[in-house]
Short mmCIF file of C-alpha atoms in Angstrom, two decimals:
data_model
loop_
_atom_site.label_atom_id
_atom_site.label_comp_id
_atom_site.label_asym_id
_atom_site.label_seq_id
_atom_site.Cartn_x
_atom_site.Cartn_y
_atom_site.Cartn_z
CA UNK A 726 105.12 140.53 73.77
CA UNK A 727 106.58 140.33 70.25
CA UNK A 728 104.75 138.29 67.63
CA UNK A 729 106.55 135.44 65.96
CA UNK A 730 105.87 133.02 63.12
CA UNK A 731 107.80 129.77 62.58
CA UNK A 732 107.56 126.67 60.44
CA UNK A 733 108.06 123.08 61.59
CA UNK A 734 108.65 120.79 58.59
CA UNK A 735 107.90 117.08 58.86
CA UNK A 736 110.10 115.49 56.24
CA UNK A 737 108.60 112.00 56.27
CA UNK A 738 105.05 111.74 54.87
CA UNK A 739 104.32 108.60 56.89
CA UNK A 740 105.40 110.34 60.09
CA UNK A 741 103.27 113.33 59.11
CA UNK A 742 100.19 111.11 58.71
CA UNK A 743 100.76 109.61 62.18
CA UNK A 744 101.38 113.04 63.70
CA UNK A 745 98.19 114.58 62.31
CA UNK A 746 96.10 111.53 63.22
CA UNK A 747 92.98 110.03 61.71
CA UNK A 748 90.85 112.85 60.35
CA UNK A 749 93.48 115.28 61.73
CA UNK A 750 92.20 114.60 65.27
CA UNK A 751 95.69 114.89 66.80
CA UNK A 752 96.34 118.20 65.07
CA UNK A 753 92.96 119.64 66.11
CA UNK A 754 93.63 118.70 69.73
CA UNK A 755 97.14 120.16 69.55
CA UNK A 756 95.72 123.45 68.23
CA UNK A 757 93.22 123.48 71.10
CA UNK A 758 95.83 123.19 73.87
CA UNK A 759 98.82 125.02 72.38
CA UNK A 760 97.64 128.61 72.79
CA UNK A 761 99.20 129.58 69.45
CA UNK A 762 97.67 129.98 66.00
CA UNK A 763 98.53 126.82 64.04
CA UNK A 764 97.96 125.84 60.44
CA UNK A 765 99.29 123.16 58.12
CA UNK A 766 100.27 123.17 54.48
CA UNK A 767 101.16 119.71 53.32
CA UNK A 768 103.51 118.26 55.93
CA UNK A 769 104.65 121.68 57.15
CA UNK A 770 103.23 123.16 60.35
CA UNK A 771 103.07 126.93 60.73
CA UNK A 772 102.89 128.43 64.20
CA UNK A 773 102.13 132.09 64.87
CA UNK A 774 101.51 134.09 68.03
CA UNK A 775 103.33 135.58 71.02
CA UNK A 776 106.98 134.51 70.97
CA UNK A 777 106.75 132.53 74.20
CA UNK A 778 103.73 130.53 72.99
CA UNK A 779 105.30 129.85 69.61
CA UNK A 780 108.51 128.60 71.22
CA UNK A 781 106.53 126.38 73.59
CA UNK A 782 104.43 124.94 70.74
CA UNK A 783 107.50 124.19 68.64
CA UNK A 784 109.06 122.36 71.60
CA UNK A 785 105.82 120.41 72.10
CA UNK A 786 105.73 119.44 68.42
CA UNK A 787 109.38 118.34 68.53
CA UNK A 788 108.75 116.18 71.61
CA UNK A 789 105.66 114.62 70.03
CA UNK A 790 107.60 113.91 66.85
CA UNK A 791 110.10 111.98 68.94
CA UNK A 792 107.26 109.70 70.02
CA UNK A 793 106.15 109.31 66.39
CA UNK A 794 109.66 108.42 65.28
CA UNK A 795 110.32 105.99 68.14
CA UNK A 796 106.87 104.47 68.32
CA UNK A 797 105.22 104.79 64.95
CA UNK A 798 102.05 106.02 66.62
CA UNK A 799 100.59 109.02 68.46
CA UNK A 800 97.25 109.78 70.07
CA UNK A 801 95.63 112.63 71.97
CA UNK A 802 96.46 111.00 75.30
CA UNK A 803 100.17 111.20 74.42
CA UNK A 804 99.74 114.84 73.41
CA UNK A 805 97.98 115.76 76.65
CA UNK A 806 100.53 113.90 78.76
CA UNK A 807 103.57 115.54 77.14
CA UNK A 808 101.86 118.95 77.34
CA UNK A 809 101.31 118.54 81.08
CA UNK A 810 104.94 117.53 81.66
CA UNK A 811 106.29 120.47 79.68
CA UNK A 812 104.02 122.94 81.48
CA UNK A 813 105.34 121.61 84.80
CA UNK A 814 108.88 122.25 83.54
CA UNK A 815 109.73 118.57 83.16
CA UNK A 816 111.43 117.09 80.14
CA UNK A 817 109.48 114.01 79.03
CA UNK A 818 111.37 110.78 79.61
CA UNK A 819 110.53 108.84 76.45
CA UNK A 820 111.71 105.55 77.82
CA UNK A 821 108.85 105.98 80.32
CA UNK A 822 106.23 107.18 77.84
CA UNK A 823 107.24 104.70 75.17
CA UNK A 824 108.15 101.49 76.89
CA UNK A 825 108.44 98.09 75.28
CA UNK A 826 105.44 96.05 74.22
CA UNK A 827 104.02 94.07 77.13
CA UNK A 828 101.84 91.85 74.98
CA UNK A 829 100.25 91.95 71.54
CA UNK A 830 96.48 91.57 71.46
CA UNK A 831 94.59 89.10 69.31
CA UNK A 832 94.05 91.94 66.81
CA UNK A 833 97.75 92.77 66.66
CA UNK A 834 97.61 95.85 68.86
CA UNK A 835 100.69 96.41 71.04
CA UNK A 836 99.88 97.05 74.68
CA UNK A 837 102.41 99.33 76.36
CA UNK A 838 102.75 101.43 79.48
CA UNK A 839 102.17 104.92 78.13
CA UNK A 840 102.86 107.19 81.12
CA UNK A 841 105.52 107.35 83.79
CA UNK A 842 103.05 106.19 86.42
CA UNK A 843 101.99 103.24 84.29
CA UNK A 844 105.58 102.20 83.62
CA UNK A 845 106.42 102.27 87.34
CA UNK A 846 103.29 100.21 87.98
CA UNK A 847 104.30 97.60 85.38
CA UNK A 848 107.87 97.48 86.70
CA UNK A 849 106.53 96.74 90.19
CA UNK A 850 104.36 93.91 88.79
CA UNK A 851 107.47 92.43 87.18
CA UNK A 852 109.45 92.78 90.42
CA UNK A 853 107.11 92.13 93.35
CA UNK A 854 104.70 89.32 94.19
CA UNK A 855 102.04 91.64 95.66
CA UNK A 856 101.31 94.97 93.99
CA UNK A 857 98.60 97.51 94.80
CA UNK A 858 97.59 99.78 91.93
CA UNK A 859 95.61 102.71 93.35
CA UNK A 860 94.25 105.54 91.25
CA UNK A 861 91.25 107.12 89.52
CA UNK A 862 89.22 105.75 86.64
CA UNK A 863 90.92 105.55 83.28
CA UNK A 864 94.51 105.13 84.46
CA UNK A 865 94.81 101.58 83.12
CA UNK A 866 95.06 99.87 86.52
CA UNK A 867 92.96 96.84 85.65
CA UNK A 868 93.71 96.66 81.94
CA UNK A 869 97.49 96.64 82.45
CA UNK A 870 97.15 94.07 85.25
CA UNK A 871 95.13 91.79 82.95
CA UNK A 872 97.71 92.33 80.18
CA UNK A 873 100.52 91.35 82.57
CA UNK A 874 98.54 88.28 83.66
CA UNK A 875 98.03 87.23 80.03
CA UNK A 876 101.74 87.79 79.40
CA UNK A 877 102.67 85.62 82.40
CA UNK A 878 100.36 82.86 81.16
CA UNK A 879 101.79 83.00 77.63
CA UNK A 880 105.33 82.87 79.03
CA UNK A 881 104.30 79.91 81.25
CA UNK A 882 105.32 81.81 84.37
CA UNK A 883 101.95 80.81 85.84
CA UNK A 884 99.50 78.03 85.09
CA UNK A 885 96.32 80.03 85.38
CA UNK A 886 94.77 83.45 85.84
CA UNK A 887 92.22 84.22 88.54
CA UNK A 888 90.28 87.47 88.32
CA UNK A 889 88.28 88.51 91.35
CA UNK A 890 85.84 91.30 92.12
CA UNK A 891 83.71 92.08 95.17
CA UNK A 892 80.04 91.96 94.17
CA UNK A 893 79.35 95.44 95.48
CA UNK A 894 78.35 98.26 93.17
CA UNK A 895 76.94 101.74 93.46
CA UNK A 896 73.57 101.56 95.17
CA UNK A 897 72.61 98.15 93.79
CA UNK A 898 71.81 94.90 95.60
CA UNK A 899 72.32 91.40 94.23
CA UNK A 900 68.91 90.31 95.45
CA UNK A 901 67.17 92.64 93.03
CA UNK A 902 68.87 91.09 89.99
CA UNK A 903 67.16 88.21 88.15
CA UNK A 904 68.50 84.65 87.99
CA UNK A 905 70.58 82.36 90.16
CA UNK A 906 73.76 83.44 91.99
CA UNK A 907 76.04 83.06 88.94
CA UNK A 908 73.66 85.11 86.81
CA UNK A 909 73.45 87.73 89.55
CA UNK A 910 77.20 88.25 89.88
CA UNK A 911 78.10 88.05 86.17
CA UNK A 912 77.23 91.72 85.47
CA UNK A 913 79.72 92.75 88.18
CA UNK A 914 82.46 90.72 86.50
CA UNK A 915 81.75 91.93 82.95
CA UNK A 916 84.59 94.52 82.87
CA UNK A 917 87.09 91.70 83.47
CA UNK A 918 85.62 89.66 80.61
CA UNK A 919 85.84 92.72 78.36
CA UNK A 920 89.55 93.19 79.10
CA UNK A 921 90.28 89.52 78.40
CA UNK A 922 88.29 89.55 75.18
CA UNK A 923 90.21 92.60 74.00
CA UNK A 924 93.64 91.19 74.88
CA UNK A 925 93.30 87.47 74.13
CA UNK A 926 90.33 87.42 71.80
CA UNK A 927 86.92 85.90 72.47
CA UNK A 928 87.71 82.39 71.24
CA UNK A 929 90.95 81.95 73.21
CA UNK A 930 89.41 83.47 76.33
CA UNK A 931 86.42 81.15 76.11
CA UNK A 932 88.70 78.14 75.65
CA UNK A 933 90.73 79.12 78.72
CA UNK A 934 87.52 79.66 80.71
CA UNK A 935 86.20 76.25 79.69
CA UNK A 936 89.47 74.61 80.82
CA UNK A 937 89.50 76.66 84.04
CA UNK A 938 92.87 78.10 82.98
CA UNK A 939 91.18 81.45 83.51
CA UNK A 940 88.72 81.81 86.35
CA UNK A 941 86.59 84.86 87.00
CA UNK A 942 84.83 84.86 90.34
CA UNK A 943 83.28 87.05 93.01
CA UNK A 944 85.46 87.64 96.06
CA UNK A 945 83.27 85.48 98.31
CA UNK A 946 84.33 82.41 96.30
CA UNK A 947 87.95 82.82 97.44
CA UNK A 948 87.39 81.90 101.07
CA UNK A 949 89.14 78.68 102.13
CA UNK A 950 91.22 78.36 98.96
CA UNK A 951 95.01 78.34 98.46
CA UNK A 952 96.01 79.65 95.04
CA UNK A 953 99.27 78.20 93.69
CA UNK A 954 101.01 78.96 90.36
CA UNK A 955 98.46 81.66 89.56
CA UNK A 956 98.33 85.32 88.58
CA UNK A 957 95.54 86.72 90.73
CA UNK A 958 93.91 90.11 90.26
CA UNK A 959 91.53 91.68 92.76
CA UNK A 960 89.71 94.50 90.98
CA UNK A 961 87.61 97.28 92.57
CA UNK A 962 89.36 96.52 95.86
CA UNK A 963 88.09 99.74 97.43
CA UNK A 964 84.83 97.81 97.88
CA UNK A 965 86.36 95.14 100.12
CA UNK A 966 86.01 95.26 103.87
CA UNK A 967 89.17 94.90 106.02
CA UNK A 968 88.17 91.30 106.77
CA UNK A 969 87.72 90.49 103.08
CA UNK A 970 91.06 92.06 102.22
CA UNK A 971 92.83 89.95 104.83
CA UNK A 972 91.05 86.83 103.60
CA UNK A 973 92.06 87.53 100.00
CA UNK A 974 95.72 88.31 100.69
CA UNK A 975 96.18 85.15 102.72
CA UNK A 976 95.06 83.02 99.73
CA UNK A 977 98.41 83.57 97.98
CA UNK A 978 100.20 80.28 97.39
CA UNK A 979 103.55 79.15 95.98
CA UNK A 980 104.54 80.44 92.55
CA UNK A 981 101.75 83.00 92.55
CA UNK A 982 101.56 86.75 92.42
CA UNK A 983 98.69 89.14 92.90
CA UNK A 984 97.73 92.62 91.80
CA UNK A 985 95.10 94.55 93.75
CA UNK A 986 93.52 97.52 92.00
CA UNK A 987 91.11 100.16 93.19
CA UNK A 988 90.03 103.77 93.36
CA UNK A 989 89.76 104.95 96.95
CA UNK A 990 87.68 107.97 95.85
CA UNK A 991 84.84 105.70 94.70
CA UNK A 992 83.97 103.45 97.64
CA UNK A 993 80.52 101.87 97.26
CA UNK A 994 80.42 100.10 100.63
CA UNK A 995 77.69 100.99 103.12
CA UNK A 996 78.67 104.05 105.16
CA UNK A 997 79.25 102.00 108.30
CA UNK A 998 81.82 99.82 106.51
CA UNK A 999 85.50 100.83 106.22
CA UNK A 1000 87.38 100.12 102.99
CA UNK A 1001 89.96 97.36 103.25
CA UNK A 1002 92.01 99.05 100.51
CA UNK A 1003 92.32 102.23 102.55
CA UNK A 1004 93.25 100.33 105.71
CA UNK A 1005 95.79 98.00 104.08
CA UNK A 1006 98.03 100.90 103.08
CA UNK A 1007 98.73 101.48 106.79
CA UNK A 1008 99.28 97.79 107.55
CA UNK A 1009 101.57 96.58 104.75
CA UNK A 1010 103.65 99.62 103.82
CA UNK A 1011 107.39 98.97 103.94
CA UNK A 1012 107.24 95.18 103.57
CA UNK A 1013 109.71 93.86 101.01
CA UNK A 1014 108.01 92.16 98.07
CA UNK A 1015 104.88 94.30 98.44
CA UNK A 1016 104.59 97.59 96.59
CA UNK A 1017 102.00 100.35 96.43
CA UNK A 1018 101.83 102.25 93.16
CA UNK A 1019 99.73 105.40 92.95
CA UNK A 1020 98.42 106.51 89.57
CA UNK A 1021 97.09 110.04 89.16
CA UNK A 1022 94.95 112.01 86.78
CA UNK A 1023 98.04 112.62 84.65
CA UNK A 1024 98.02 108.85 83.94
CA UNK A 1025 94.47 108.83 82.58
CA UNK A 1026 94.50 107.32 79.09
CA UNK A 1027 90.83 107.63 78.26
CA UNK A 1028 89.10 110.55 76.56
CA UNK A 1029 90.73 113.88 77.62
CA UNK A 1030 87.43 114.91 79.23
CA UNK A 1031 87.94 112.19 81.87
CA UNK A 1032 90.87 114.18 83.29
CA UNK A 1033 88.71 117.31 83.38
CA UNK A 1034 85.90 115.40 85.11
CA UNK A 1035 88.33 114.11 87.77
CA UNK A 1036 89.67 117.64 88.29
CA UNK A 1037 86.15 119.04 88.63
CA UNK A 1038 85.24 116.44 91.26
CA UNK A 1039 88.44 117.20 93.22
CA UNK A 1040 87.61 120.92 93.27
CA UNK A 1041 84.02 120.23 94.30
CA UNK A 1042 84.99 117.79 97.08
CA UNK A 1043 87.62 120.21 98.43
CA UNK A 1044 84.91 122.86 98.76
CA UNK A 1045 82.72 120.46 100.72
#
């Protein structure tokens, strides 16, 4: 195949700084995945290699620059996502990658749906009263749900937020943890606190917790309650039993909506127990007002190695 060398000039220095990333981390990652020899002189990018690889890399750069120009930001997750779409022969839909700001965090960071799967998930939350977000770790299932709950509270669409988790984790028993029941279950609920602290800030979150405007509780505390005017999130729902799932879903009251998130590949229930999240897909599919959104490894927005880890597990489990 014929060799080719081309130059891609970035005319705007501010755009160039965003494109290259802090410490050139974006550019280093782009060089790693492009397959072509890349170098930079000032704001100009030089690409050399087989013609097909050079053409592909130039297209990838152009598509990434569109994100920079529209969004004013770029990270390695965006680069990996656009690369995967292009390699599948799909033209990235930037209105899906770069959607509007859902909410701005206490530190001024804009939270947005960054992949097509995430945008569809958010759209379902805006549209339906019951949404299931099912997918592997790192796809933003819980974080986006908490962001949408905080948005609904700020907009006064709901009066409170209720975050729920089953107190079941990998190989651990509550009885072996020190303290009373609240102290025992708090470690299981910590990821929900972390999301709230990041989105609302520690002080505001604590104020809402003190006023019971935000409630974080183990699933067992939901029995017998009716939850009105609330945004309710059930996290780690793969660790509910069918009976617990039914109990939770029938808590929904007037003016409320709920998002149920989980990863059906990581069920920590005892082997004799069946996951309520797996079963519910067969029971509730096709009911208007209830949607199931499935996020995949292409929606992972953590470190790029997370996608590789998920792929490796899939290959290993297929062999078993």
